[in-house]
Amino acid sequence: MLQRALIKKVKYHTGYSGCHRCIQRGVWLDKVTFPETNATLRTDPPFTSMMDEKHHLGTPLSRMNIGMVTSFPLDYMHVVCLGVMRRWLKF
């Protein structure tokens, strides 16, 4: 996650506007969480035009013709191993 944020020049996953897939402001519950499940998803054109100014820190790759949201996959370890699957196994 940290490498993705550094490359895309956006807030880290611990920031209040740090979600890479949706547009929502985080909530502090002993850590920053993103509890809304029906938040507006990020898409490439608004990302390239930097419409969410609280999420962006710069523009290194946004001038290139690549999808800044769709070209960066979510990583398996955080999504599956440490995410929902871990909660299911604990349940």
mmCIF file of C-alpha atoms in Angstrom, residues 56-88:
data_model
loop_
_atom_site.group_PDB
_atom_site.id
_atom_site.type_symbol
_atom_site.label_atom_id
_atom_site.label_comp_id
_atom_site.label_asym_id
_atom_site.label_seq_id
_atom_site.Cartn_x
_atom_site.Cartn_y
_atom_site.Cartn_z
ATOM 1 C CA HIS A 56 -3.793 13.969 -3.995
ATOM 2 C CA LEU A 57 -0.282 15.103 -3.093
ATOM 3 C CA GLY A 58 1.149 15.618 -6.586
ATOM 4 C CA THR A 59 0.950 14.581 -10.249
ATOM 5 C CA PRO A 60 3.874 12.397 -11.326
ATOM 6 C CA LEU A 61 2.055 9.736 -13.376
ATOM 7 C CA SER A 62 -1.298 11.371 -14.004
ATOM 8 C CA ARG A 63 0.064 13.071 -17.117
ATOM 9 C CA MET A 64 0.780 9.671 -18.648
ATOM 10 C CA ASN A 65 -1.953 7.879 -20.525
ATOM 11 C CA ILE A 66 -2.570 5.145 -17.926
ATOM 12 C CA GLY A 67 -5.536 4.489 -15.685
ATOM 13 C CA MET A 68 -4.465 5.737 -12.276
ATOM 14 C CA VAL A 69 -7.271 3.793 -10.577
ATOM 15 C CA THR A 70 -7.834 0.795 -12.856
ATOM 16 C CA SER A 71 -4.156 0.069 -13.604
ATOM 17 C CA PHE A 72 -3.161 -0.386 -9.964
ATOM 18 C CA PRO A 73 -4.563 -3.675 -8.621
ATOM 19 C CA LEU A 74 -5.309 -4.256 -4.962
ATOM 20 C CA ASP A 75 -2.823 -6.598 -3.355
ATOM 21 C CA TYR A 76 -3.820 -10.109 -2.313
ATOM 22 C CA MET A 77 -2.177 -10.017 1.114
ATOM 23 C CA HIS A 78 -4.101 -7.022 2.447
ATOM 24 C CA VAL A 79 -7.419 -7.768 0.797
ATOM 25 C CA VAL A 80 -7.684 -11.534 1.301
ATOM 26 C CA CYS A 81 -5.179 -12.640 3.934
ATOM 27 C CA LEU A 82 -5.610 -9.697 6.299
ATOM 28 C CA GLY A 83 -9.073 -8.570 5.270
ATOM 29 C CA VAL A 84 -12.395 -10.324 4.989
ATOM 30 C CA MET A 85 -11.019 -13.876 4.886
ATOM 31 C CA ARG A 86 -9.191 -13.359 8.196
ATOM 32 C CA ARG A 87 -12.389 -12.115 9.810
ATOM 33 C CA TRP A 88 -14.334 -15.112 8.489
#
